[in-house]
Amino acid sequence: MSENARYLNEARYAALIEGTQRARSRVTPSTFPHRDAAEAVLYLEARLLDDGRYEEWLELLTGDCLYWVPAEAKRGDPRHEACVNFDDRRRLLDRVALLRTGYLHAQTPPSRTSRTIGNVETWEVQGGALEVRSSLTLWMYRQGETTPYAGAQEHELVQVKGAWRIRQKTVRLLNSDAPLGNITFIL
Amino acid sequence: MVSVSEVAPPQARGHYDGLVRADGRVHRTLFTDSDIFKHEMLKIFGGSWVFLLHEAEIPAVHDFKTITVGRRPVIVSRNEDGSIVALLNRCPHRGSMVCSLERGNAARFQCPYHGWTFLNNGELYGVPYRKGYGPAFDKRKRGLGRFPRLETYRGFVFGSLNPGVEALTEWLGPAREIFDWCIDQENLGPRGVSVVKGMTMVYRGNWKLQNDNNGDMYHAPVTHRSTAEMNLARHGTGKTLDHFKSDNNPMLAKYFGHGHKLLDQRPSIDSPWERARPLPGREVMGDAVVQRLGEAAARAYLDLTGRSGINLVLYPNLMMMGHGTFAVYEPLAVDCTNVRYYTALINDAPPEVNTLRIRFSEDFNNVAARDDNEIFERIQTALEDVPEMPWLDFSKGLDTDRERVGEDGAVTGNISDETGIRGSYAWWKTLMQRDFTPQALGVEADEGRSR
Ligand code: FES
Ligand SMILES: [Fe+2]
C-alpha cells in the first residue's frame, strides 16, 4: 500500500475527536451490524500481532490509517495531548522497520504477547464505515516476567475492494496516564 | 534539632571518598545499596535545590499539583496572592497523606482521617472538636510542612528543604546561560507557554542511570543503532542521529559545577525542522504555517518543532531537551525510577506548531528512549549480581588534551567524553558529605529524630 503522508489534516483530527466523543456517549445496546466480519478482523489482527507478523498486520490497515494510544485517561484530543503512540501509516512503517533492524535492544529478545478480545459491539456510522468497540486483555512476557495490560479498543473499519480494513485503531489502556514500562511491541 | 548527618547510615561518614574516585571510577553500591539511596533522598533531594514544576502547570489561583521530592509526597500550590508554595503532603496529626489527587484547584485541603483542614499555604485552619486539645496546642506549629526555600526562575519552580542552600543563581552558575537560551527559544510571544504532560516511563534501575545517560553522547550510535538504521533506510541521510558518526566534530560535552552538565549538539544541527524525522502531519501542517506566515517567519516557528541539539541536566532531577520538552527524574527506590516528560506549548504560536511539537516529543520517547531504559535495566541487574566487579568507569576524556577549563570554571570536553558525568559524581560526593539542618516551616521543630 502506498505511503500517503498528507491525510492527517485538520479535518481528520476533527473526525477523530468527534468519533471518540460519539463512541463514548453511546448508551443504547448494539444491534451488531456486521458483527461476524468485525470479529473476524479483530481476531485476525490479534493473531497477527501475537505472532509478530507485523508486515501482514500492516496489510490489514488502510493507506490512511491511524494508530492511537492516548496517554491521558479522560480527555481525548491528540492535537493538544502527548500520546503513548500516535502514528500515521508512515510512522507505523517506521515502527515496524525499527523492530526489523535487529538492533532494537528493548525488543532483544522480543516481547511475547497473548491477547484476548471481548465485549465486541458494532455500529454503522457515516459513509458505510463500522465502529467497533471491544475490550482488550493482553499478557506480555519478556525476560522472565509477565506483565498484564488491559483496556478498551475502538476500531473504525471500512471496506476496501470488498474487504474490511482498519482505518483507525485506538487503545485506551487502563493505566494510560501512569508510568509505563517497556511497550515497544504493538498493542 | 537533629542534623541529617546524625541519622545517616553509619557507614556514610567519610565513606564516599572511596566510592567516587578521582580516576573516574564509581562504585556499584551507588546504584544498588538501599541505605545509600535513603541517604541520597535526605542529602541530595533534601539538601539541594530540586526542580518542582513549571509554573504554567498551575496557572490559576488555588491550582495545585502533587509530586514527589526524593520520595516525599509534596503538594505544590498557587495561593490567593499568586505566590507558589511547596507543602509536605503529610498530616501533622497522625500522618495520613492529605491530598491524593494528581492535580486540581482547592483553597483548602482536608485530611481524610480526622478532618484537620489546611489552607493551601499550609497553615492549619480547622480542627474538629477543638476543645479536646489543651492550652499547649499551638495551631501555628501544626501546619503542613512548607519548603523553606522556593524560587521561580523564568517559569521554572525550584524548591529546597535546606534553608541554607546557596542562592538559586549561584547554584545555576555558568549553566544559567544555556538554561536562559533554552527558555528564550520558547519566549516568542508575550503570553508565554502552557505545559502539557507527556509520557511517563518507569524503569527498573537507579535514578542516576538516566541522569548519566542524558550527559552521554558516547552511547548514541550504539544504543540507538536501530533508530539510526531505520531512519537511513526509510528517510535517507540527514535525519535524527545522522549528525553523530565519529567524535571528530565541533559538538561539546560540558560540566558547569553543582552537578549540571550539557551535551551541545547545536554546532552540527543546521535546521531542527529539516533534521526532524517525518512526523505525522508534518507536510500538511508545515504548509499551512508557511501559507499563513510566509517562508521566513514560518521557518522560525517550524524550527521549534525539532531537536535543537541541547541536553542540559540541572542536577539532580531536571533535563531540558531544548525543544520545549523537559524531563523530570523521580526516584522511587534504589532500583526503580520514573521519568516524566513535559512539553511547553507556545501560547502565541500557530496551533500547528504546537501540535507538531507534541508529535515530536512522542517521537524520540517512542523510538529511542526505550533502548536507553532497556540498557538501564541491564546495568541494574548486572551491578546487583556481580560483586566481583565493583566499579563503573567514567574516565573517558580524563588525562587527555581534549578537556579544558574555561574562564567561568566550566569544563569542556569532546561530545563523546564523560566529562559532565564525572563532574556530576564529584558534586554527588560533595552533597552527600555536606552538613545542613533540614527544615519545614509551620511544623513543630525538633521533637525527636528527623528521620
Ligand atoms: S491524620 Fe490527619 S486529621 Fe488525623
Ligand atoms: Fe539515549
XYZ file of C-alpha atoms and ligand atoms in Angstrom:
643
model
C 0.000 0.000 0.000
C 1.378 3.412 -0.902
C 2.616 5.929 1.620
C 0.465 8.982 1.616
C 1.719 11.440 4.194
C -0.891 14.146 3.700
C -4.093 12.644 5.031
C -3.560 13.655 8.646
C -5.030 17.143 8.313
C -7.326 19.320 10.413
C -10.410 17.518 9.111
C -9.008 14.121 10.050
C -8.061 15.256 13.536
C -11.544 16.716 13.924
C -13.188 13.492 12.735
C -11.083 11.508 15.146
C -12.096 13.620 18.098
C -15.745 13.555 17.067
C -15.626 9.776 16.692
C -14.117 9.468 20.136
C -16.885 11.525 21.689
C -19.559 9.604 19.807
C -18.144 6.274 20.919
C -18.093 7.432 24.496
C -21.582 8.774 24.639
C -23.278 5.600 23.386
C -25.692 4.195 25.963
C -28.009 2.060 23.860
C -27.248 -1.580 23.076
C -25.576 -2.503 19.833
C -27.679 -4.249 17.207
C -24.454 -5.857 15.966
C -24.356 -4.949 12.279
C -21.605 -6.903 10.526
C -20.615 -8.466 13.802
C -19.075 -11.563 12.262
C -16.993 -9.532 9.851
C -15.820 -7.195 12.586
C -14.891 -10.037 14.911
C -13.035 -11.764 12.117
C -10.914 -8.661 11.522
C -10.220 -8.088 15.220
C -9.318 -11.706 15.883
C -7.118 -11.848 12.817
C -5.393 -8.659 13.943
C -4.856 -10.107 17.417
C -3.383 -13.264 15.957
C -1.043 -11.443 13.562
C 0.232 -9.178 16.330
C 0.677 -12.034 18.802
C 2.635 -13.894 16.145
C 4.796 -10.853 15.359
C 3.615 -10.797 11.749
C 3.732 -7.027 11.506
C 4.015 -6.770 7.726
C 0.830 -8.784 7.324
C -0.794 -6.755 10.067
C 0.030 -3.575 8.126
C -1.859 -5.056 5.167
C -4.979 -5.106 7.340
C -4.670 -1.338 7.779
C -5.766 1.208 5.204
C -3.373 3.596 3.463
C -4.789 6.406 5.588
C -4.766 4.579 8.916
C -4.135 5.957 12.391
C -2.951 4.068 15.460
C -3.608 5.931 18.683
C -2.740 5.050 22.272
C -3.668 8.058 24.421
C -1.546 8.930 27.447
C -4.419 10.709 29.142
C -7.238 8.863 30.864
C -10.094 11.301 30.351
C -9.580 13.879 27.657
C -9.082 12.927 24.054
C -7.613 15.483 21.694
C -4.262 14.399 20.285
C -3.664 17.882 18.860
C -3.089 19.079 22.411
C -2.016 15.915 24.179
C 1.113 13.859 24.032
C 0.272 10.219 23.420
C 1.883 6.887 24.107
C 1.516 6.339 20.372
C 0.020 8.490 17.697
C 1.062 7.046 14.379
C 0.035 7.629 10.824
C 0.918 4.935 8.324
C 4.379 6.374 7.814
C 5.279 6.267 11.498
C 3.816 2.759 11.767
C 6.057 1.649 8.913
C 8.950 3.267 10.806
C 7.998 1.339 13.881
C 7.900 -1.960 12.053
C 11.174 -1.174 10.268
C 12.705 -0.441 13.659
C 11.565 -3.791 15.010
C 13.146 -5.434 11.999
C 16.602 -3.804 12.212
C 17.771 -6.423 14.677
C 19.252 -3.688 16.864
C 16.228 -2.628 18.890
C 17.606 -3.543 22.314
C 14.250 -3.073 24.010
C 12.974 -5.945 21.844
C 16.034 -8.176 22.154
C 14.693 -10.696 22.990
C 11.254 -9.724 21.670
C 8.124 -9.458 23.785
C 5.774 -12.392 23.521
C 2.142 -11.441 23.747
C -1.172 -13.159 24.150
C -4.271 -11.060 23.806
C -7.961 -11.711 24.221
C -10.610 -9.537 22.608
C -14.056 -9.462 24.175
C -17.268 -7.451 24.532
C -17.300 -6.732 20.821
C -20.011 -4.238 19.835
C -20.560 -2.725 16.397
C -22.322 0.329 14.985
C -22.742 1.521 11.463
C -21.548 5.076 11.020
C -21.417 7.610 8.189
C -20.094 6.517 4.829
C -20.608 2.821 5.381
C -17.882 2.586 7.997
C -18.189 0.365 11.004
C -17.405 1.476 14.509
C -16.257 -1.379 16.725
C -15.798 -1.220 20.453
C -14.101 -4.051 22.315
C -12.180 -4.913 25.446
C -8.569 -5.962 25.324
C -6.681 -8.098 27.801
C -3.070 -8.648 26.915
C -0.302 -10.551 28.639
C 3.246 -9.673 27.729
C 6.132 -11.968 28.565
C 9.733 -10.869 28.354
C 12.933 -11.616 30.287
C 11.289 -13.894 32.834
C 8.468 -11.510 33.630
C 4.825 -11.471 32.581
C 3.093 -8.087 32.558
C -0.653 -7.596 32.121
C -2.166 -4.796 30.045
C -5.863 -4.115 29.808
C -8.056 -1.538 28.210
C -10.727 -0.630 25.711
C -10.289 -0.617 21.970
C -12.055 1.385 19.304
C -11.688 0.366 15.687
C -13.030 2.064 12.614
C -13.412 -0.475 9.824
C -14.003 0.425 6.199
C -14.472 -1.687 3.110
C -11.634 -1.589 0.629
C -12.207 -3.588 -2.541
C -14.763 -5.715 -0.768
C -12.670 -6.480 2.316
C -12.925 -4.897 5.736
C -9.819 -2.925 6.685
C -8.789 -0.982 9.780
C -8.742 2.761 9.223
C -8.423 3.728 12.832
C -7.396 1.900 15.967
C -7.453 3.406 19.430
C -6.296 1.551 22.509
C -7.202 3.096 25.845
C -5.046 1.435 28.439
C -6.354 1.356 31.990
C -3.094 2.856 33.150
C -2.566 5.118 30.149
C -1.626 8.121 32.288
C 0.557 6.196 34.726
C 4.257 5.470 34.335
C 4.540 2.778 31.693
C 7.231 0.196 31.228
C 8.553 -1.231 28.021
C 5.805 -1.154 25.387
C 7.908 -1.324 22.266
C 5.640 -4.044 20.910
C 2.382 -3.091 19.185
C -0.750 -3.152 21.327
C 17.343 19.991 66.006
C 18.837 16.792 64.706
C 21.022 17.275 61.669
C 20.654 14.897 58.795
C 24.176 13.579 59.211
C 23.261 12.149 62.607
C 20.606 9.982 61.112
C 22.639 8.955 58.099
C 23.574 5.331 57.696
C 26.597 4.557 59.887
C 28.932 3.742 57.025
C 28.232 7.025 55.311
C 30.554 9.437 57.082
C 33.793 9.753 55.145
C 32.807 6.624 53.293
C 32.050 8.236 49.974
C 35.613 9.292 49.154
C 36.402 5.679 48.445
C 33.317 5.154 46.299
C 33.725 8.038 43.848
C 37.340 8.170 42.758
C 39.438 10.804 41.061
C 40.349 8.349 38.297
C 36.736 8.328 37.095
C 35.671 5.138 38.794
C 32.404 4.942 40.693
C 31.394 2.073 42.958
C 28.418 -0.104 42.120
C 26.861 0.414 45.562
C 25.853 3.926 44.477
C 23.320 2.139 42.296
C 22.463 -0.887 44.395
C 22.669 -0.051 48.110
C 19.323 0.967 49.566
C 20.978 2.690 52.550
C 22.911 4.923 50.186
C 19.659 5.555 48.342
C 17.932 6.626 51.578
C 20.849 8.875 52.315
C 20.579 10.431 48.853
C 16.925 11.206 49.476
C 17.973 13.108 52.615
C 21.120 14.795 51.415
C 20.572 15.333 47.697
C 16.799 15.599 47.289
C 16.520 17.109 50.778
C 19.649 19.255 50.691
C 19.933 20.657 47.184
C 17.676 22.724 45.005
C 15.238 20.372 43.313
C 13.048 21.125 40.298
C 9.371 21.017 41.288
C 7.307 22.067 38.269
C 6.805 24.719 35.640
C 4.551 27.459 36.921
C 2.347 27.125 33.828
C 1.296 23.736 35.210
C -0.614 25.557 37.954
C -1.622 28.762 36.149
C -4.673 29.820 38.189
C -5.059 30.848 41.814
C -5.634 27.749 44.012
C -4.333 25.364 41.328
C -2.214 22.595 42.750
C -0.228 19.610 41.601
C 1.126 16.743 43.678
C 4.616 15.427 43.072
C 7.326 13.623 44.968
C 10.623 15.125 46.044
C 13.069 12.399 46.956
C 10.050 10.156 47.662
C 8.355 12.719 49.929
C 4.789 13.382 48.791
C 4.540 17.110 48.101
C 1.740 19.484 47.115
C 2.775 22.479 45.032
C 0.046 25.067 45.274
C -0.641 28.552 43.943
C -2.048 30.743 46.707
C -4.594 33.545 46.666
C -1.889 36.169 46.047
C -0.434 34.217 43.105
C 2.621 33.017 45.006
C 3.631 29.377 44.919
C 4.356 27.177 47.932
C 5.538 23.577 48.272
C 3.990 21.615 51.133
C 4.826 18.234 52.582
C 1.734 16.163 51.887
C 1.670 14.527 55.292
C -0.803 15.319 58.019
C 0.818 16.712 61.178
C -1.825 14.923 63.236
C -1.239 11.241 62.640
C 0.441 11.123 59.316
C -2.091 10.447 56.591
C -1.294 11.751 53.154
C -3.671 14.677 52.883
C -4.218 15.116 49.144
C -4.446 12.117 46.826
C -5.297 13.858 43.558
C -2.676 14.421 40.883
C -3.837 17.965 40.237
C -6.772 20.234 40.907
C -7.932 23.539 42.294
C -8.503 23.995 46.023
C -8.246 26.809 48.544
C -8.077 24.292 51.391
C -7.082 20.681 51.889
C -8.841 18.418 54.350
C -7.172 15.358 55.799
C -9.373 12.291 55.138
C -8.611 10.694 58.511
C -9.889 13.056 61.263
C -10.652 16.076 59.200
C -7.946 18.576 60.047
C -8.162 21.273 57.423
C -5.308 23.322 55.983
C -5.165 26.472 53.915
C -3.316 25.987 50.655
C -0.377 27.883 52.147
C -0.039 25.028 54.642
C -1.477 26.729 57.742
C -3.754 24.698 59.966
C -7.227 26.144 59.566
C -9.643 23.885 61.375
C -9.554 21.022 63.886
C -12.742 19.063 64.655
C -13.717 19.018 68.369
C -11.031 21.505 69.160
C -11.883 21.553 72.894
C -10.126 18.235 73.287
C -6.764 19.942 72.930
C -5.124 21.715 75.857
C -3.572 25.169 76.006
C -0.170 23.959 74.741
C -1.666 23.063 71.389
C -0.190 25.634 69.023
C -2.113 25.819 65.769
C 0.745 27.734 64.130
C 3.044 24.759 64.598
C 0.589 22.173 63.355
C 0.513 23.077 59.692
C 1.667 21.150 56.654
C 5.454 21.428 56.459
C 6.376 24.102 53.972
C 9.606 24.193 51.966
C 11.727 26.991 53.481
C 13.171 27.890 50.085
C 11.280 28.211 46.855
C 12.253 30.227 43.804
C 10.837 30.584 40.331
C 13.389 31.130 37.624
C 11.701 32.311 34.422
C 8.790 29.953 34.968
C 10.736 27.002 36.348
C 9.964 26.440 40.031
C 12.691 25.057 42.277
C 12.439 24.262 45.977
C 14.704 23.176 48.772
C 14.232 21.775 52.265
C 17.654 23.117 53.163
C 17.180 26.674 54.456
C 20.891 27.376 53.994
C 21.074 26.241 50.372
C 23.010 28.607 48.069
C 21.131 31.270 46.085
C 19.438 29.766 43.042
C 21.522 31.786 40.583
C 24.686 30.711 42.372
C 23.503 27.131 42.123
C 22.851 27.545 38.398
C 26.280 29.138 37.966
C 27.590 29.112 34.394
C 24.765 26.714 33.422
C 22.452 29.710 33.632
C 23.409 30.996 30.190
C 22.346 27.843 28.386
C 19.268 27.479 30.611
C 18.335 31.006 29.513
C 18.943 30.020 25.901
C 16.504 27.109 26.236
C 13.865 29.369 27.780
C 14.438 32.135 25.215
C 13.678 29.633 22.480
C 10.083 29.494 23.670
C 9.712 33.154 24.504
C 8.216 34.126 21.197
C 5.132 35.870 22.417
C 4.098 37.829 25.454
C 1.685 35.200 26.673
C 4.385 32.652 27.409
C 3.866 28.931 27.450
C 1.436 26.262 28.546
C 2.748 22.922 29.666
C 1.304 19.578 28.650
C 2.098 16.324 30.300
C 3.903 13.919 28.054
C 4.670 10.324 28.524
C 5.838 8.895 31.831
C 8.125 5.922 31.836
C 9.206 3.691 34.641
C 12.331 1.575 34.561
C 13.820 -0.882 36.991
C 17.055 0.934 37.677
C 18.678 3.634 39.750
C 17.787 7.286 39.023
C 21.407 8.217 38.317
C 21.472 5.923 35.285
C 19.085 8.274 33.486
C 20.910 11.319 34.817
C 24.242 9.950 33.491
C 22.704 8.965 30.204
C 21.416 12.458 29.441
C 25.005 13.694 29.657
C 26.309 10.883 27.487
C 26.686 11.046 23.709
C 29.125 8.138 23.634
C 26.257 5.661 23.678
C 24.090 7.208 20.970
C 25.361 5.460 17.816
C 25.408 2.069 19.515
C 22.392 2.103 21.808
C 20.304 3.873 19.186
C 21.622 1.999 16.202
C 18.144 0.725 15.404
C 16.875 4.299 15.176
C 19.797 5.420 13.020
C 19.473 2.469 10.644
C 15.730 2.734 10.360
C 15.951 6.469 9.629
C 18.594 5.955 6.995
C 16.734 3.118 5.319
C 13.361 4.834 5.389
C 14.118 8.532 5.083
C 17.674 8.877 3.762
C 20.538 10.865 5.228
C 20.282 13.988 7.345
C 17.736 12.781 9.895
C 17.964 12.229 13.656
C 21.335 10.883 14.852
C 22.896 11.190 11.424
C 24.936 14.150 12.731
C 26.982 11.974 15.063
C 29.088 9.367 13.368
C 32.521 9.985 14.874
C 33.693 12.187 17.696
C 35.738 14.342 15.345
C 33.178 17.160 15.245
C 32.511 20.568 16.802
C 29.970 19.341 19.370
C 30.750 19.599 23.074
C 30.230 17.927 26.428
C 30.379 20.368 29.296
C 30.422 20.393 33.076
C 29.256 23.566 34.829
C 29.657 22.722 38.505
C 26.870 21.979 41.034
C 26.311 18.730 39.173
C 24.974 20.421 35.996
C 26.068 19.106 32.628
C 25.417 19.689 28.961
C 25.660 17.996 25.610
C 25.747 20.701 22.988
C 24.992 19.338 19.540
C 23.929 22.698 18.128
C 27.105 23.171 16.050
C 26.122 20.133 13.976
C 22.412 20.802 13.674
C 21.712 23.287 10.913
C 17.931 23.229 10.925
C 15.915 21.281 13.506
C 12.961 21.324 11.117
C 14.936 19.781 8.252
C 16.564 17.285 10.555
C 13.420 16.125 12.329
C 12.085 12.731 11.435
C 8.919 12.966 9.339
C 6.218 13.356 11.937
C 2.561 12.578 11.363
C 1.010 15.593 9.667
C 4.335 17.302 9.018
C 3.741 18.283 5.391
C 0.152 19.470 5.767
C 0.816 21.426 8.934
C 4.124 22.825 7.737
C 2.494 24.086 4.543
C -0.371 25.644 6.487
C 2.061 27.636 8.633
C 4.070 28.763 5.600
C 0.912 29.840 3.832
C -0.238 31.889 6.782
C 3.048 33.488 7.830
C 5.353 33.369 4.830
C 8.501 31.314 4.455
C 10.852 33.094 6.869
C 8.507 33.587 9.810
C 7.152 30.088 9.346
C 10.625 28.595 9.397
C 11.420 30.304 12.705
C 8.418 28.558 14.223
C 8.910 25.231 12.475
C 12.491 25.035 13.696
C 10.959 24.866 17.163
C 9.334 21.550 16.329
C 12.583 19.613 16.076
C 15.618 18.925 18.149
C 17.767 21.992 18.754
C 20.624 19.848 19.979
C 20.649 20.619 23.695
C 20.691 18.148 26.550
C 21.019 20.202 29.716
C 20.862 18.320 33.007
C 20.279 20.511 36.058
C 21.271 18.336 38.973
C 19.660 16.306 40.355
C 16.339 15.974 38.568
C 15.661 18.236 35.568
C 16.613 17.695 31.954
C 15.998 20.320 29.296
C 15.822 18.783 25.843
C 15.944 22.091 24.029
C 12.750 21.760 22.015
C 10.351 22.709 24.717
C 10.401 19.233 26.155
C 11.826 18.666 29.580
C 12.122 15.551 31.692
C 11.955 15.120 35.447
C 13.666 12.187 37.125
C 11.669 10.793 40.015
C 13.489 8.258 42.186
C 11.141 5.650 43.673
C 13.588 3.123 45.094
C 17.252 2.302 44.709
C 16.288 0.234 41.673
C 13.202 1.998 40.364
C 12.742 5.374 38.666
C 10.037 7.325 36.896
C 10.945 9.679 34.090
C 8.209 12.210 33.477
C 8.218 14.182 30.257
C 6.518 17.537 29.704
C 6.257 19.748 26.649
C 5.920 23.502 26.656
C 3.458 24.848 24.109
C 3.958 28.388 22.887
C 0.742 30.280 23.533
C 1.223 32.669 20.637
C 2.412 30.119 18.095
C 0.211 28.798 15.283
C -1.687 25.728 16.581
C 0.006 23.500 14.002
C 3.379 24.319 15.519
C 2.261 23.198 18.950
C 0.739 20.014 17.591
C 3.982 19.249 15.767
C 5.928 19.933 18.969
C 3.790 17.336 20.713
C 4.212 14.832 17.869
C 7.966 15.407 18.067
C 8.065 14.889 21.811
C 6.422 11.489 21.303
C 8.828 10.544 18.599
C 12.125 10.166 20.425
C 10.439 8.722 23.501
C 8.714 6.075 21.491
C 11.535 5.231 19.254
C 14.845 5.688 21.013
C 14.341 6.257 24.743
C 13.093 2.703 25.150
C 16.502 1.404 24.236
C 18.037 3.562 26.960
C 15.624 2.119 29.513
C 16.483 -1.377 28.403
C 20.164 -0.639 28.963
C 19.474 0.849 32.416
C 17.704 -2.348 33.422
C 20.551 -4.491 32.166
C 23.049 -2.345 34.093
C 20.985 -2.518 37.268
C 20.717 -6.301 37.128
C 24.400 -6.829 36.421
C 25.557 -4.375 39.078
C 23.399 -6.100 41.655
C 24.506 -9.572 40.724
C 28.235 -9.240 40.074
C 30.044 -8.248 43.276
C 33.370 -9.403 41.837
C 33.390 -6.383 39.515
C 32.541 -3.442 41.747
C 33.494 -0.481 39.547
C 31.907 1.570 36.781
C 34.358 3.530 34.649
C 33.612 7.163 33.778
C 37.156 8.126 32.814
C 36.686 8.955 29.144
C 38.343 12.296 28.404
C 40.392 12.320 31.605
C 44.132 12.963 31.196
C 43.742 13.800 27.521
C 44.221 17.108 25.776
C 40.501 17.109 24.964
C 39.349 18.720 28.210
C 39.842 22.360 29.098
C 38.638 24.690 31.823
C 37.017 27.941 30.721
C 37.110 31.327 32.431
C 33.758 30.652 34.051
C 35.134 27.460 35.584
C 33.144 25.165 33.289
C 34.995 22.150 31.908
C 34.580 21.423 28.211
C 35.308 18.078 26.613
C 34.647 16.307 23.372
C 30.999 15.392 22.801
C 31.676 11.708 23.433
C 33.681 12.258 26.653
C 32.366 11.502 30.130
C 33.311 14.996 31.278
C 29.898 16.026 32.524
C 29.060 12.739 34.192
C 32.327 12.751 36.139
C 31.542 16.252 37.287
C 28.121 15.172 38.498
C 29.655 12.406 40.610
C 32.149 14.809 42.179
C 29.181 17.001 43.117
C 27.241 13.960 44.338
C 30.044 13.338 46.808
C 30.028 16.971 47.920
C 26.284 16.865 48.562
C 26.420 13.542 50.367
C 29.049 14.891 52.746
C 27.600 18.371 53.218
C 26.123 19.094 56.637
C 22.919 21.028 56.915
C 19.820 21.222 59.042
C 16.672 20.391 57.126
C 13.622 22.353 57.986
C 9.986 22.574 57.106
C 8.151 25.734 58.091
C 4.927 25.537 60.048
C 5.683 22.291 61.819
C 6.978 21.590 65.287
C 10.756 21.710 65.013
C 12.859 19.015 66.585
C 10.849 16.703 68.692
C 12.803 13.584 68.194
C 14.563 12.181 65.195
C 14.075 13.862 61.866
C 14.285 10.610 60.006
S -4.265 12.040 60.483
Fe -4.910 13.832 59.524
S -6.505 14.509 60.748
Fe -5.796 12.775 61.790
Fe 19.965 7.502 24.632
